[in-house]
CSV table of C-alpha atoms and ligand atoms in Angstrom, one decimal:
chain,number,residue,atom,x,y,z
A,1,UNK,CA,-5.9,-74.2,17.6
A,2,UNK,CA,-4.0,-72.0,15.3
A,3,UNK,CA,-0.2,-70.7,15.5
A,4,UNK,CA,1.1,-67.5,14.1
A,5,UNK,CA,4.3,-66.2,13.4
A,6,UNK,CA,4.9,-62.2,14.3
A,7,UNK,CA,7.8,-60.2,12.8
A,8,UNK,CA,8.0,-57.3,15.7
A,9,UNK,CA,8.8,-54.2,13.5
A,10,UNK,CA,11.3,-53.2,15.9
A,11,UNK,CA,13.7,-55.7,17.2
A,12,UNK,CA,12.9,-57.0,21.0
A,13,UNK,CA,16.3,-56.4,22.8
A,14,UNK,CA,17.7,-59.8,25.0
A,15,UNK,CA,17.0,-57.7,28.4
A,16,UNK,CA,13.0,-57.1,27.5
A,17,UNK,CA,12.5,-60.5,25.7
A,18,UNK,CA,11.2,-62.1,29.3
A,19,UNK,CA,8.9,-58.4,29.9
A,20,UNK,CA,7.7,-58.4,26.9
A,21,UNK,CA,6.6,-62.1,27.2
A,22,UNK,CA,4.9,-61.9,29.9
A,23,UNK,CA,3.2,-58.7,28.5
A,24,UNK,CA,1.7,-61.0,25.7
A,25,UNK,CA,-0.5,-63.2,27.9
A,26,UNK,CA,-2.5,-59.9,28.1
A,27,UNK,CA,-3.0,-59.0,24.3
A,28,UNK,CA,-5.9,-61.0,23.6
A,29,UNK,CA,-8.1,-63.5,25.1
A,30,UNK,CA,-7.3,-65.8,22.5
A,31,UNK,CA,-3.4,-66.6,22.7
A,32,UNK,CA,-2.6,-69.7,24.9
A,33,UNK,CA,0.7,-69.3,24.9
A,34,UNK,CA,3.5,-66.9,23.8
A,35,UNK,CA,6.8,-67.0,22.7
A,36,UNK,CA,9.6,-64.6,21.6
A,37,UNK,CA,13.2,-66.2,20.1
A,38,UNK,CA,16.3,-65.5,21.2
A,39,UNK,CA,17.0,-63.3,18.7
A,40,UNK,CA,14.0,-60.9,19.3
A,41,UNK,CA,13.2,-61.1,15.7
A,42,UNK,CA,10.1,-63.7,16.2
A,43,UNK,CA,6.9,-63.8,18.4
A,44,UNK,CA,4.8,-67.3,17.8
A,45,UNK,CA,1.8,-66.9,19.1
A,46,UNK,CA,-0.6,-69.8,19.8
A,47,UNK,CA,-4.6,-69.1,19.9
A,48,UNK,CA,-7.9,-71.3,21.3
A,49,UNK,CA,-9.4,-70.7,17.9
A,50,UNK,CA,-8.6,-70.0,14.6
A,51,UNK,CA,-9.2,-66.6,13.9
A,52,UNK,CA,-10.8,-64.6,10.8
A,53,UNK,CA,-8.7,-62.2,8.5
A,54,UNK,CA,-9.5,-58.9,10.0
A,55,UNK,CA,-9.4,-60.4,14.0
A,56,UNK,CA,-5.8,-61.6,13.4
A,57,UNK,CA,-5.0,-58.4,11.7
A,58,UNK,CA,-5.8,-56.3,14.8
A,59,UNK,CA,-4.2,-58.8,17.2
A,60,UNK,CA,-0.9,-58.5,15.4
A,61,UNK,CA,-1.5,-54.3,15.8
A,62,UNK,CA,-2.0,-54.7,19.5
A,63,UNK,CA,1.2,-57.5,19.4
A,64,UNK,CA,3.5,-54.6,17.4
A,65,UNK,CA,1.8,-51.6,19.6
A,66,UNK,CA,3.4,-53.8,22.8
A,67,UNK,CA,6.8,-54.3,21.6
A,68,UNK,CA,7.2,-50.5,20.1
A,69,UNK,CA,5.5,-49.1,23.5
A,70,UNK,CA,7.9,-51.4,25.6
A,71,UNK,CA,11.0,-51.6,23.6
A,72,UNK,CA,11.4,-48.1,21.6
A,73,UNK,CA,14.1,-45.7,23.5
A,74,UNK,CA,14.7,-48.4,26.4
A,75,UNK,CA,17.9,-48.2,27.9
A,76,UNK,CA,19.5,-51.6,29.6
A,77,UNK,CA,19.2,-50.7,33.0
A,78,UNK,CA,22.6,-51.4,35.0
A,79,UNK,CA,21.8,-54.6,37.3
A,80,UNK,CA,24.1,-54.2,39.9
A,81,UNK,CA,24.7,-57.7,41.9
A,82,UNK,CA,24.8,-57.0,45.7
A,83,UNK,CA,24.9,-61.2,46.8
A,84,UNK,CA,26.2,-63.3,45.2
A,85,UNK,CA,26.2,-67.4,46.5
A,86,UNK,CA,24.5,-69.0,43.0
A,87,UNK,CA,27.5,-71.5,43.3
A,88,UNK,CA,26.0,-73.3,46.9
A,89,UNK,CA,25.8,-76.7,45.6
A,90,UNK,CA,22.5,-78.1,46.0
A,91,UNK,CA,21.9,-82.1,45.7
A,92,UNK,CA,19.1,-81.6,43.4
A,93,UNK,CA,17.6,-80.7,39.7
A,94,UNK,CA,14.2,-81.5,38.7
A,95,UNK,CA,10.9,-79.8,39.2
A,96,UNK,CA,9.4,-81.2,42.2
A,97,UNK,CA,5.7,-80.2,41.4
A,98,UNK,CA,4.7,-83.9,39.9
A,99,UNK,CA,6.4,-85.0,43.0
A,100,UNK,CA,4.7,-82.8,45.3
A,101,UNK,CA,1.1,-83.6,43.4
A,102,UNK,CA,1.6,-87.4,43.3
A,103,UNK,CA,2.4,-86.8,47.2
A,104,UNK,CA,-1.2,-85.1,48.0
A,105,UNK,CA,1.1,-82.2,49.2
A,106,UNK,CA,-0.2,-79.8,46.3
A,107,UNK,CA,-3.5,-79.6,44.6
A,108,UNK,CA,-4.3,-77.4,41.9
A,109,UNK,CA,-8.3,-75.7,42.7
A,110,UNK,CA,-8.2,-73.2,39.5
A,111,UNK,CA,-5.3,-71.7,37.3
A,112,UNK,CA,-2.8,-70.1,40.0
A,113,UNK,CA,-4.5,-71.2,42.9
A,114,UNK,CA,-3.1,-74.4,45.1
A,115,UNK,CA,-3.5,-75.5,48.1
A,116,UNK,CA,-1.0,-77.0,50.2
A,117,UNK,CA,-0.1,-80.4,52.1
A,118,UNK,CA,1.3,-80.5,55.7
A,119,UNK,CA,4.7,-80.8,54.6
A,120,UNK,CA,4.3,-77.7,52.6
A,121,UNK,CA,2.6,-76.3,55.1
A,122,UNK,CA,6.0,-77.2,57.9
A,123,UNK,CA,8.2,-75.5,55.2
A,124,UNK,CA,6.4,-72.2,55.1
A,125,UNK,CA,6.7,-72.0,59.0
A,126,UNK,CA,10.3,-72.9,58.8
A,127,UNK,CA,10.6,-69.7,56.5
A,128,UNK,CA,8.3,-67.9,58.2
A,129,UNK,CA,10.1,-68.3,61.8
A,130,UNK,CA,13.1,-67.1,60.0
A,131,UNK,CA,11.7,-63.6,59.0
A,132,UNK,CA,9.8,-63.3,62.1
A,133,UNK,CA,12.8,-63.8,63.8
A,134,UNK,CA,14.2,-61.3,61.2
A,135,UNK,CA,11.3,-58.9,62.2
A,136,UNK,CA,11.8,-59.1,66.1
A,137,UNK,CA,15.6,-57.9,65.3
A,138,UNK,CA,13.5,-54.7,64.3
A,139,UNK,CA,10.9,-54.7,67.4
A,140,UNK,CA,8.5,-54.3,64.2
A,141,UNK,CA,4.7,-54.3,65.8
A,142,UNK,CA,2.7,-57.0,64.2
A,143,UNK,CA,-0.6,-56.3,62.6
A,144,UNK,CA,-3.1,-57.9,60.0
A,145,UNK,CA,-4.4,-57.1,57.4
A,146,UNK,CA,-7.8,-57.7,55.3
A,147,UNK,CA,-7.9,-59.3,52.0
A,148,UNK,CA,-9.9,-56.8,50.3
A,149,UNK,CA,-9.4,-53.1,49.7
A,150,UNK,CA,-11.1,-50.7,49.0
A,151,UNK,CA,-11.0,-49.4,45.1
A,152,UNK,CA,-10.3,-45.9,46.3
A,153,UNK,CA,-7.2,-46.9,48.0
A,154,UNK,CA,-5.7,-48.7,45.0
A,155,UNK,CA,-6.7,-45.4,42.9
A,156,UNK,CA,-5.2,-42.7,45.2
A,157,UNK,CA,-1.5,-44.6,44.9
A,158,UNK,CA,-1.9,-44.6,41.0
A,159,UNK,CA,-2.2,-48.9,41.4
A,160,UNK,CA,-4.7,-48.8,38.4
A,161,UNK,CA,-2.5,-46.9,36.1
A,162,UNK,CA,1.0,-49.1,36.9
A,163,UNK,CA,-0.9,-52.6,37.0
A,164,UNK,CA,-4.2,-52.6,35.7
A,165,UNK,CA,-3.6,-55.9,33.8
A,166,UNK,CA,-2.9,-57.9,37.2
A,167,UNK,CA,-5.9,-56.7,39.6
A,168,UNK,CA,-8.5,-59.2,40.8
A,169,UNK,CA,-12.1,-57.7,41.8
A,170,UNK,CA,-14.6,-58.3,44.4
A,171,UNK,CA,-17.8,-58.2,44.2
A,172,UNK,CA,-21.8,-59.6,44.9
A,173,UNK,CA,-25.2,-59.7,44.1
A,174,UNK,CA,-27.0,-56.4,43.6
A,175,UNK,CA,-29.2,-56.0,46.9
A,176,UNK,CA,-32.2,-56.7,44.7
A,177,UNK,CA,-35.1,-60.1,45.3
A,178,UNK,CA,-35.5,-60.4,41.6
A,179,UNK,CA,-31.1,-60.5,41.0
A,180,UNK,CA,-31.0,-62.9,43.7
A,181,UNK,CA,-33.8,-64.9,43.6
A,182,UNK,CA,-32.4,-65.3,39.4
A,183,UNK,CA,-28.9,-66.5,41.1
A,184,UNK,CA,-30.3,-68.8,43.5
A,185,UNK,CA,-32.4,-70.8,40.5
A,186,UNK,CA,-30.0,-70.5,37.8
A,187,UNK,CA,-26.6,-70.2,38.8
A,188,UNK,CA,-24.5,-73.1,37.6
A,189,UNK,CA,-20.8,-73.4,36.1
A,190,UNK,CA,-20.4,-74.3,32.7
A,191,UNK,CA,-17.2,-76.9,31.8
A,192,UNK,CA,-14.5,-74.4,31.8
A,193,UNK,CA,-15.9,-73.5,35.2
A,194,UNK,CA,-17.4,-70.0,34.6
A,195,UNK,CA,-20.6,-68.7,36.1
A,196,UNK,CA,-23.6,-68.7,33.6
A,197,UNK,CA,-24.9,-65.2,35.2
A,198,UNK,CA,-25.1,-62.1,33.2
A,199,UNK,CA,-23.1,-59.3,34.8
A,200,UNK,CA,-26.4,-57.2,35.8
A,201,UNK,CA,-26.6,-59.5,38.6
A,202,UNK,CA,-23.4,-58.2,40.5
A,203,UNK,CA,-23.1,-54.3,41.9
A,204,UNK,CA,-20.8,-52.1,40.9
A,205,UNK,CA,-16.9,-52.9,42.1
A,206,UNK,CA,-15.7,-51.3,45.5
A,207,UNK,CA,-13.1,-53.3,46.8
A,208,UNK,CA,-10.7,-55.5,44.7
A,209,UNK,CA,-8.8,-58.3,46.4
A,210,UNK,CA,-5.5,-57.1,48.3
A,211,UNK,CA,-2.2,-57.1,45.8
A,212,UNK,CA,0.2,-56.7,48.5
A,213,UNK,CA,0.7,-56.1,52.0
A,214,UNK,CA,2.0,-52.7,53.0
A,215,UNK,CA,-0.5,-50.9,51.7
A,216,UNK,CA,-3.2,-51.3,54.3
A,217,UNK,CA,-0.7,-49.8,56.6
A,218,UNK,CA,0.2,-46.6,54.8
A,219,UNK,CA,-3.6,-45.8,54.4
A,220,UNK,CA,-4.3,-47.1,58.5
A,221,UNK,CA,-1.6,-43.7,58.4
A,222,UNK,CA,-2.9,-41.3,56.1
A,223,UNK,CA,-3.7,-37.8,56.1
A,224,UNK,CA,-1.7,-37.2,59.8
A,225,UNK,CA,1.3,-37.0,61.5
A,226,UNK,CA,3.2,-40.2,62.0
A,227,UNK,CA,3.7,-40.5,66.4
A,228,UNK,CA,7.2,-40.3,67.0
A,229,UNK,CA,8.2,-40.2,63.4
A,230,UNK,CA,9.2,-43.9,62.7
A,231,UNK,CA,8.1,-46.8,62.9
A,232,UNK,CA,8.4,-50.7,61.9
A,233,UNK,CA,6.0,-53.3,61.5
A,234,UNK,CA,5.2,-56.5,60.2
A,235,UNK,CA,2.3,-58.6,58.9
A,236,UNK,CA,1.5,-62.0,56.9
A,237,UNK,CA,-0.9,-61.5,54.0
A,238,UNK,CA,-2.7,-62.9,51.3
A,239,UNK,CA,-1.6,-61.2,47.6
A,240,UNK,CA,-3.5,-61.3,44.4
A,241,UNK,CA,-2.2,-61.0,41.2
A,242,UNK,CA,-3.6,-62.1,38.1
A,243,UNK,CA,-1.3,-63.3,35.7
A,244,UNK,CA,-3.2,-65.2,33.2
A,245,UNK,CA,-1.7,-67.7,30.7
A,246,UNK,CA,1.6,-67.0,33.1
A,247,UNK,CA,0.3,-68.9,35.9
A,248,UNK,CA,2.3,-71.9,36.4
A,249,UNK,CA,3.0,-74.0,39.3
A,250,UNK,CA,3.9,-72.7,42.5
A,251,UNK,CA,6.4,-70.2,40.6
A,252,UNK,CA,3.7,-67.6,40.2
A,253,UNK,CA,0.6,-67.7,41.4
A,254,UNK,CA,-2.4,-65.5,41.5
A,255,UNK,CA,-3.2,-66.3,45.0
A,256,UNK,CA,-0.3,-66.1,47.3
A,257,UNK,CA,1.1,-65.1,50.6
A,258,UNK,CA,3.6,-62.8,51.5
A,259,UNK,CA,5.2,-61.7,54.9
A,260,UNK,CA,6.6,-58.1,54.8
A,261,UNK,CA,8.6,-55.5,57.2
A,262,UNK,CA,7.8,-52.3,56.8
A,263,UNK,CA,9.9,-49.5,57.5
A,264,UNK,CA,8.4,-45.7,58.0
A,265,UNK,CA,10.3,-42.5,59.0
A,266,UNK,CA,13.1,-40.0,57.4
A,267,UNK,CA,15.0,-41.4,54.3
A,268,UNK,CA,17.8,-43.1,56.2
A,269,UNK,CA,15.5,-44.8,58.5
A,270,UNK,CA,14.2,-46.4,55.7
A,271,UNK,CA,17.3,-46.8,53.8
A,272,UNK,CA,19.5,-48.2,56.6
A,273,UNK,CA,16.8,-50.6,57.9
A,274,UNK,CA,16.6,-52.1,54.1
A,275,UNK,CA,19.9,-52.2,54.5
A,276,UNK,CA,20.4,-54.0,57.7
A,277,UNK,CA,17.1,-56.3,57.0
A,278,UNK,CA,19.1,-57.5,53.8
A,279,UNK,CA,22.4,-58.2,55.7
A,280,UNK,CA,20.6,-60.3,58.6
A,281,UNK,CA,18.9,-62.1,55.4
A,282,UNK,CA,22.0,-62.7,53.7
A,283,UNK,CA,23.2,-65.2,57.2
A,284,UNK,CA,19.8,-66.7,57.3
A,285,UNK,CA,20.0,-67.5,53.4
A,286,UNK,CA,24.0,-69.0,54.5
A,287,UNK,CA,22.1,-71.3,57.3
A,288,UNK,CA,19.8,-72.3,55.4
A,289,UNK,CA,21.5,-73.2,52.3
A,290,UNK,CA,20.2,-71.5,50.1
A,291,UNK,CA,21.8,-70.7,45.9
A,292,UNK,CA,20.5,-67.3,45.3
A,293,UNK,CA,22.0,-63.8,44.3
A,294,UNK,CA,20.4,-60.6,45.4
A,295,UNK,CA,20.2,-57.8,42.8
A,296,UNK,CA,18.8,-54.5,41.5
A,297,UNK,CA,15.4,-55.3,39.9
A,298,UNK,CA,12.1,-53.3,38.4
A,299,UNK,CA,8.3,-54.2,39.1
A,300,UNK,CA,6.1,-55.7,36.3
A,301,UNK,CA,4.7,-52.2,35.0
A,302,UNK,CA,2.0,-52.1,32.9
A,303,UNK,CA,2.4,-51.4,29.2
A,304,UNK,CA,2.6,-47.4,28.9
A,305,UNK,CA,4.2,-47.2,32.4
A,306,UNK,CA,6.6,-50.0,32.0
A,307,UNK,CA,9.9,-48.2,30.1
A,308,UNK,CA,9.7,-44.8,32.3
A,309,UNK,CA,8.7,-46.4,35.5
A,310,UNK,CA,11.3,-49.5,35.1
A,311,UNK,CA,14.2,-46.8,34.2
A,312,UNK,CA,13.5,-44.9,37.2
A,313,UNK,CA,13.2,-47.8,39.8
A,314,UNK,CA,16.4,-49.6,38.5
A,315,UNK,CA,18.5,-46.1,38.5
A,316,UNK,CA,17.6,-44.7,42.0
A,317,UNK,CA,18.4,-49.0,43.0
A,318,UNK,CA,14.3,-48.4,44.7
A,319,UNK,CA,14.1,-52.6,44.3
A,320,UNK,CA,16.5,-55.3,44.9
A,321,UNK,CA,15.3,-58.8,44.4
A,322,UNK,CA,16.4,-61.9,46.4
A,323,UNK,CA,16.3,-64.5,43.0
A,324,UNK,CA,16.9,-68.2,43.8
A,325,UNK,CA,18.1,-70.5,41.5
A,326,UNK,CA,16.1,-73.2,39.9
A,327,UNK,CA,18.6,-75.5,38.8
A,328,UNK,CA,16.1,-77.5,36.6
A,329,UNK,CA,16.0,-74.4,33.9
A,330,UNK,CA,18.7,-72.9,34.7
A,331,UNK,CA,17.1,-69.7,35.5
A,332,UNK,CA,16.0,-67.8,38.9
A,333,UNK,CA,12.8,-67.1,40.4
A,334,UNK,CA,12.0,-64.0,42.9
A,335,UNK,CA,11.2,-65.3,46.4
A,336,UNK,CA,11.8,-61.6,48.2
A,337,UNK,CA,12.4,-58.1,47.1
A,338,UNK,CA,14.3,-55.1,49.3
A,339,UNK,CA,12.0,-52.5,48.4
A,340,UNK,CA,12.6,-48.0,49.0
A,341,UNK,CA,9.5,-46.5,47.6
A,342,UNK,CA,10.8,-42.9,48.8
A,343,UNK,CA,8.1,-40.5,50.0
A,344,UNK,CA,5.3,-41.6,47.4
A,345,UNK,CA,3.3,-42.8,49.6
A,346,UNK,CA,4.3,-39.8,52.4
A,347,UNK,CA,3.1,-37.8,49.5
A,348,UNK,CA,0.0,-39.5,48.0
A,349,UNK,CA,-1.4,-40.4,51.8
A,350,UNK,CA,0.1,-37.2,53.3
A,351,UNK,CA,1.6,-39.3,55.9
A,352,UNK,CA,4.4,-36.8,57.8
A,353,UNK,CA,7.3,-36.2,59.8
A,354,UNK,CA,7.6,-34.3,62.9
A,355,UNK,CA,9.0,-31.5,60.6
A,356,UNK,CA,6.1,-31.5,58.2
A,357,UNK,CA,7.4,-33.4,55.0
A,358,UNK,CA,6.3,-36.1,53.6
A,359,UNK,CA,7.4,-39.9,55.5
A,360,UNK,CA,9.6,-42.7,53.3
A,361,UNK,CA,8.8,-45.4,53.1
A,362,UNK,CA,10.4,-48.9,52.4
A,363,UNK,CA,9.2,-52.5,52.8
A,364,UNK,CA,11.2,-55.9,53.3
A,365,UNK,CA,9.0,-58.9,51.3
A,366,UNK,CA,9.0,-62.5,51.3
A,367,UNK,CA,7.0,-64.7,48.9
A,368,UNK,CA,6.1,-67.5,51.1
A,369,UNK,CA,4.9,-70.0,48.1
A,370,UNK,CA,8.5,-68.9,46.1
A,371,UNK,CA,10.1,-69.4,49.2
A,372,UNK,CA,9.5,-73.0,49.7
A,373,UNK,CA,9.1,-73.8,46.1
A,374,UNK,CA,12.7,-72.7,45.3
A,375,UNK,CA,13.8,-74.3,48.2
A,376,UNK,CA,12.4,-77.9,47.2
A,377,UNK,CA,14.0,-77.3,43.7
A,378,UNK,CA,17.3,-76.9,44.9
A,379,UNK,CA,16.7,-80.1,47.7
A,380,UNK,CA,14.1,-82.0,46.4
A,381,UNK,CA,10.8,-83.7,48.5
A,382,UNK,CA,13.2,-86.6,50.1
A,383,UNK,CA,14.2,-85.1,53.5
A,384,UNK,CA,17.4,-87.2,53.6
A,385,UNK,CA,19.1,-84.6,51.2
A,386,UNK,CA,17.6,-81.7,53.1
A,387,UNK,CA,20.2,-78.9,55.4
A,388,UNK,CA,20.2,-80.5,59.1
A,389,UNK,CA,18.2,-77.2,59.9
A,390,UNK,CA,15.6,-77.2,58.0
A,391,UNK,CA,15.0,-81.3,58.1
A,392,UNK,CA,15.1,-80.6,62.1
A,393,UNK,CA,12.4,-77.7,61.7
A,394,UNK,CA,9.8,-79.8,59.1
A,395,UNK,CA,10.4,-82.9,60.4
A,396,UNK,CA,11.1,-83.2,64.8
B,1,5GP,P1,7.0,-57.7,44.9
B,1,5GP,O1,6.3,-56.8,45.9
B,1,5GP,O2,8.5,-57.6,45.0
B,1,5GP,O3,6.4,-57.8,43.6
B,1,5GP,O4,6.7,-59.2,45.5
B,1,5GP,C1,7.3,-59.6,46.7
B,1,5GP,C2,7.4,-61.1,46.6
B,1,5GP,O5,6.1,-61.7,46.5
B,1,5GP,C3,8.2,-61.6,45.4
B,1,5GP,O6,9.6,-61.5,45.5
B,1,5GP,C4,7.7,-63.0,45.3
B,1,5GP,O7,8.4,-63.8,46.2
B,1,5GP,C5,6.3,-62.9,45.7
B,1,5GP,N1,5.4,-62.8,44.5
B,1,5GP,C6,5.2,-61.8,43.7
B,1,5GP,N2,4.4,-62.2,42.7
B,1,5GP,C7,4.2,-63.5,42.8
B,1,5GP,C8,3.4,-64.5,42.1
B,1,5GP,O8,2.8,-64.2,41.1
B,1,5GP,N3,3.4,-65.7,42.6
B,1,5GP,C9,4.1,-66.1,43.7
B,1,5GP,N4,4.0,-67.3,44.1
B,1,5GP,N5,4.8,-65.2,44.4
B,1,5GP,C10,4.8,-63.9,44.0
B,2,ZN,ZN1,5.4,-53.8,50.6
């Protein structure tokens, strides 16, 4: 193992310290773990294996080529605070995943991908029956949705260009005796768990595993008039996002599940239904107990896309995110977003309106994982402590 120090030549300001961050997991195969100071004046970087002169000296180009990309001409976006109840006192402040480990209720498979115990399992359905319930307030039509999509899908909404560094691919053997017969003899995993077969053996990528939900309904839509000119619906999915060396605990995962309403029609359809789907949330969240704040948020843009994209998401308010708190670290985590998308998709999926232009669209999102992870840091695993609701629901 080797650590290195980085000077960024221009200075990481406080709002982009946590971006940037997470941006570094993606530099180079080599770093295990990344840090930035407080001051934005420091990167330590720590790598698998010491590295020779002229390797480190391009890693730190591709380290200063992140920061300047990200940080030069960034404007602090305005975060405008829209709920506010980060002062619910909640009985507990530890990190319940040794708890929930030592309990059999969580068991790690690979890096960001968990399976779940019953009592995991109860608390998901608690959440879920809430934004069902949430959904039926809409008469949103249920659907489902694969796990894979088709690459061509991802590439007609620009997904490859915005968030290249998060997609997970599908693929197989070639349809060839020789490929397969190869596979069948020699295929074994070596200690870090990685398949010993040369890429030749797998065909070409078509489909990539699903990143979010919505999507499969906006292409189910394309290139035709939408009947009737709105619509709402809802569907329970699972998400991929690869997050490399970021992937910890149930607080971000590359495999996870998310439940979303989806909105479809003229601008204030969309808007107004965001709207409403927030303030029927905002009760639930009271019910339930929950410490959270909702606010005006940006997605994880790639690199090049990040500054322009981020800017224009957290001006036109396209994203608010439901963060609760973690009281163990003193931070928040994302469990839900709010999300106006305005006719991109109408426009890239010629999806229309009765009149001809282009559908908005908007989409309400829960992380189910988040959801019950953020709930158990605030409570803790001992039902005693738990909201009479919620102990009623898990527990008879
Ligand atoms: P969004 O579409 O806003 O990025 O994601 C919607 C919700 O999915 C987030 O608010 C969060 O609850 C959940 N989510 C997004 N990324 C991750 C992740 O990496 N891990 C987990 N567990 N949940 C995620
Ligand atoms: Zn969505």
């Amino acid at each position: 193992m080797q650590t290195i120090t980085i000077i960024p030549q221009v200075g990481i300001p406080d709002h982009l310290i946590g971006e940037v961050k997470s941006k570094l997991a993606y530099v180079d195969e080599a770093i295990i773990k990344a840090q930035i100071d407080e001051s934005g004046r420091e990167i330590k970087l720590e790598l698998r294996h010491p590295m020779e002169e002229t390797s480190l000296k391009h890693l730190e180009e591709k380290v200063q080529q992140v920061v300047s990309t990200m940080t030069q001409g960034a404007i602090q976006p305005k975060i405008q605070v829209l709920e506010d109840n980060m002062a619910v006192l909640t009985p507990y402040c530890n990190d319940p995943t040794e708890e929930l480990i030592q309990q059999c209720e969580l068991h790690g498979e690979t890096a960001g991908v968990f399976t779940l115990g019953p009592m995991l399992t109860r608390l998901i359905e608690f959440f879920e029956e809430n934004f069902i319930t949430l959904a039926a307030s809409f008469e949103a039509k249920p659907y489902r949705f694969p796990t894979l999509i088709p690459a061509r899908y991802l590439e007609r909404v620009n997904y490859f260009r915005a968030f290249p560094h998060s997609l997970t691919f599908a693929t197989h053997l070639r349809e060839d005796l020789d490929a397969i017969d190869h596979f069948a003899q020699h295929a074994a995993c070596d200690e870090s768990g990685h398949l010993n077969q040369p890429p030749e053996s797998f065909a070409k990528i078509q489909t990539l595993l699903s990143p979010a939900v919505c999507y499969h309904l906006y292409f189910s839509l394309a290139d035709k008039p939408l009947p009737g000119g709105k619509m709402v619906a809802t569907a329970v999915g699972n998400c991929f996002r690869y997050e490399a060396i970021n992937l910890t605990s149930l607080e971000r995962l590359w495999n996870f599940t998310m439940r979303e309403i989806i909105f479809i029609g003229d601008k204030d359809f969309v808007l107004e239904n965001r709207e409403i789907s927030r303030q029927r949330m905002a009760r639930a969240f009271k019910d339930i107990g929950l410490a959270y704040r909702v606010e005006t948020a940006n997605d994880p843009f790639f690199i090049g896309e990040f500054r322009k994209q981020a800017a224009f998401q957290s001006a036109f308010q396209l994203k608010y995110e439901i963060r609760a708190r973690l009281p163990f670290k003193e931070s928040t985590l994302a469990v839900g977003s709010y999300n106006y998308h305005q006719d991109f998709f109408g426009r890239h999926l010629n999806i229309t309106l009765p009149d001809g232009s282009p559908v908005h669209t908007g989409c309400t999102a829960f992380g189910l994982e988040r959801m019950a992870y953020a709930f158990l840091c605030q409570y803790g695993t001992d039902f005693k402590q738990w909201p009479d609701v919620v102990r009623e629901y898990v527990y008879g």
